[in-house]
JSON list of C-alpha atoms in Angstrom, two decimals:
[
{"chain": "A", "resi": 147, "resn": "UNK", "atom": "CA", "xyz": [161.25, 106.00, 125.46]},
{"chain": "A", "resi": 148, "resn": "UNK", "atom": "CA", "xyz": [163.62, 102.97, 125.49]},
{"chain": "A", "resi": 149, "resn": "UNK", "atom": "CA", "xyz": [164.97, 103.82, 129.58]},
{"chain": "A", "resi": 150, "resn": "UNK", "atom": "CA", "xyz": [160.70, 103.70, 129.46]},
{"chain": "A", "resi": 151, "resn": "UNK", "atom": "CA", "xyz": [160.41, 100.46, 128.53]},
{"chain": "A", "resi": 152, "resn": "UNK", "atom": "CA", "xyz": [163.29, 98.86, 130.37]},
{"chain": "A", "resi": 153, "resn": "UNK", "atom": "CA", "xyz": [162.33, 100.24, 133.05]},
{"chain": "A", "resi": 154, "resn": "UNK", "atom": "CA", "xyz": [158.89, 98.95, 132.83]},
{"chain": "A", "resi": 155, "resn": "UNK", "atom": "CA", "xyz": [159.92, 96.19, 132.03]},
{"chain": "A", "resi": 156, "resn": "UNK", "atom": "CA", "xyz": [162.28, 95.57, 134.73]},
{"chain": "A", "resi": 157, "resn": "UNK", "atom": "CA", "xyz": [159.10, 96.21, 137.58]},
{"chain": "A", "resi": 158, "resn": "UNK", "atom": "CA", "xyz": [157.20, 93.86, 135.94]},
{"chain": "A", "resi": 159, "resn": "UNK", "atom": "CA", "xyz": [159.67, 91.13, 136.09]},
{"chain": "A", "resi": 160, "resn": "UNK", "atom": "CA", "xyz": [161.18, 91.91, 139.47]},
{"chain": "A", "resi": 161, "resn": "UNK", "atom": "CA", "xyz": [157.33, 91.40, 140.81]},
{"chain": "A", "resi": 162, "resn": "UNK", "atom": "CA", "xyz": [156.81, 88.73, 138.32]},
{"chain": "A", "resi": 163, "resn": "UNK", "atom": "CA", "xyz": [159.56, 86.87, 140.68]},
{"chain": "A", "resi": 164, "resn": "UNK", "atom": "CA", "xyz": [157.82, 86.92, 143.84]},
{"chain": "A", "resi": 165, "resn": "UNK", "atom": "CA", "xyz": [154.90, 84.57, 142.24]},
{"chain": "A", "resi": 166, "resn": "UNK", "atom": "CA", "xyz": [156.84, 81.89, 141.03]},
{"chain": "A", "resi": 167, "resn": "UNK", "atom": "CA", "xyz": [155.63, 78.38, 143.32]},
{"chain": "A", "resi": 168, "resn": "UNK", "atom": "CA", "xyz": [158.89, 77.82, 145.28]},
{"chain": "A", "resi": 169, "resn": "UNK", "atom": "CA", "xyz": [158.05, 73.74, 146.24]},
{"chain": "A", "resi": 170, "resn": "UNK", "atom": "CA", "xyz": [155.03, 71.38, 144.61]},
{"chain": "A", "resi": 171, "resn": "UNK", "atom": "CA", "xyz": [152.98, 69.90, 146.70]},
{"chain": "A", "resi": 172, "resn": "UNK", "atom": "CA", "xyz": [150.13, 67.28, 146.92]},
{"chain": "A", "resi": 173, "resn": "UNK", "atom": "CA", "xyz": [147.57, 66.61, 149.56]},
{"chain": "A", "resi": 174, "resn": "UNK", "atom": "CA", "xyz": [145.18, 63.63, 149.86]},
{"chain": "A", "resi": 175, "resn": "UNK", "atom": "CA", "xyz": [141.55, 65.12, 150.70]},
{"chain": "A", "resi": 176, "resn": "UNK", "atom": "CA", "xyz": [137.77, 63.13, 150.46]},
{"chain": "A", "resi": 177, "resn": "UNK", "atom": "CA", "xyz": [137.37, 64.35, 146.97]},
{"chain": "A", "resi": 178, "resn": "UNK", "atom": "CA", "xyz": [140.58, 63.08, 146.15]},
{"chain": "A", "resi": 179, "resn": "UNK", "atom": "CA", "xyz": [144.46, 64.15, 145.60]},
{"chain": "A", "resi": 180, "resn": "UNK", "atom": "CA", "xyz": [144.65, 68.02, 145.28]},
{"chain": "A", "resi": 181, "resn": "UNK", "atom": "CA", "xyz": [147.75, 69.42, 143.63]},
{"chain": "A", "resi": 182, "resn": "UNK", "atom": "CA", "xyz": [149.44, 72.87, 145.50]},
{"chain": "A", "resi": 183, "resn": "UNK", "atom": "CA", "xyz": [152.25, 74.55, 145.48]},
{"chain": "A", "resi": 184, "resn": "UNK", "atom": "CA", "xyz": [154.19, 77.58, 148.00]},
{"chain": "A", "resi": 185, "resn": "UNK", "atom": "CA", "xyz": [154.51, 80.64, 147.25]},
{"chain": "A", "resi": 186, "resn": "UNK", "atom": "CA", "xyz": [156.65, 82.93, 149.37]},
{"chain": "A", "resi": 187, "resn": "UNK", "atom": "CA", "xyz": [154.43, 87.11, 149.93]},
{"chain": "A", "resi": 188, "resn": "UNK", "atom": "CA", "xyz": [156.66, 89.94, 149.69]},
{"chain": "A", "resi": 189, "resn": "UNK", "atom": "CA", "xyz": [156.66, 90.21, 153.69]},
{"chain": "A", "resi": 190, "resn": "UNK", "atom": "CA", "xyz": [158.67, 87.01, 153.44]},
{"chain": "A", "resi": 191, "resn": "UNK", "atom": "CA", "xyz": [156.15, 84.20, 154.64]},
{"chain": "A", "resi": 192, "resn": "UNK", "atom": "CA", "xyz": [155.10, 80.56, 153.17]},
{"chain": "A", "resi": 193, "resn": "UNK", "atom": "CA", "xyz": [151.37, 80.69, 151.36]},
{"chain": "A", "resi": 194, "resn": "UNK", "atom": "CA", "xyz": [150.33, 77.46, 150.79]},
{"chain": "A", "resi": 195, "resn": "UNK", "atom": "CA", "xyz": [148.21, 78.03, 147.69]},
{"chain": "A", "resi": 196, "resn": "UNK", "atom": "CA", "xyz": [145.53, 75.40, 146.11]},
{"chain": "A", "resi": 197, "resn": "UNK", "atom": "CA", "xyz": [143.95, 76.69, 142.61]},
{"chain": "A", "resi": 198, "resn": "UNK", "atom": "CA", "xyz": [140.87, 75.09, 140.91]},
{"chain": "A", "resi": 199, "resn": "UNK", "atom": "CA", "xyz": [139.19, 72.84, 144.03]},
{"chain": "A", "resi": 200, "resn": "UNK", "atom": "CA", "xyz": [136.57, 72.20, 143.21]},
{"chain": "A", "resi": 201, "resn": "UNK", "atom": "CA", "xyz": [134.07, 71.94, 145.94]},
{"chain": "A", "resi": 202, "resn": "UNK", "atom": "CA", "xyz": [130.39, 72.74, 144.94]},
{"chain": "A", "resi": 203, "resn": "UNK", "atom": "CA", "xyz": [127.72, 71.62, 143.00]},
{"chain": "A", "resi": 204, "resn": "UNK", "atom": "CA", "xyz": [126.41, 75.19, 141.91]},
{"chain": "A", "resi": 205, "resn": "UNK", "atom": "CA", "xyz": [122.84, 76.15, 142.84]},
{"chain": "A", "resi": 206, "resn": "UNK", "atom": "CA", "xyz": [121.51, 75.80, 139.43]},
{"chain": "A", "resi": 207, "resn": "UNK", "atom": "CA", "xyz": [117.58, 74.42, 139.36]},
{"chain": "A", "resi": 208, "resn": "UNK", "atom": "CA", "xyz": [116.21, 72.18, 142.61]},
{"chain": "A", "resi": 209, "resn": "UNK", "atom": "CA", "xyz": [119.43, 73.19, 144.38]},
{"chain": "A", "resi": 210, "resn": "UNK", "atom": "CA", "xyz": [118.63, 77.22, 144.25]},
{"chain": "A", "resi": 211, "resn": "UNK", "atom": "CA", "xyz": [116.92, 77.49, 147.45]},
{"chain": "A", "resi": 212, "resn": "UNK", "atom": "CA", "xyz": [117.27, 74.26, 149.34]},
{"chain": "A", "resi": 213, "resn": "UNK", "atom": "CA", "xyz": [119.03, 76.14, 152.41]},
{"chain": "A", "resi": 214, "resn": "UNK", "atom": "CA", "xyz": [122.54, 75.69, 152.88]},
{"chain": "A", "resi": 215, "resn": "UNK", "atom": "CA", "xyz": [125.05, 72.71, 154.85]}
]
């Protein structure tokens, strides 16, 4: 049982290591400043990640069935 836990922990630690941000970035957009980071994929490619960007009003009420812009 201990061996299984050690193997499981090792696999989780190895996978989690790939998702750690390499660098922090901040860009200025018309909606304001947005913070992001770079990640490295399993194939070694750089990925620019900007999370939780608010980009639209929810389609509720009067906006529910309007034509998209």
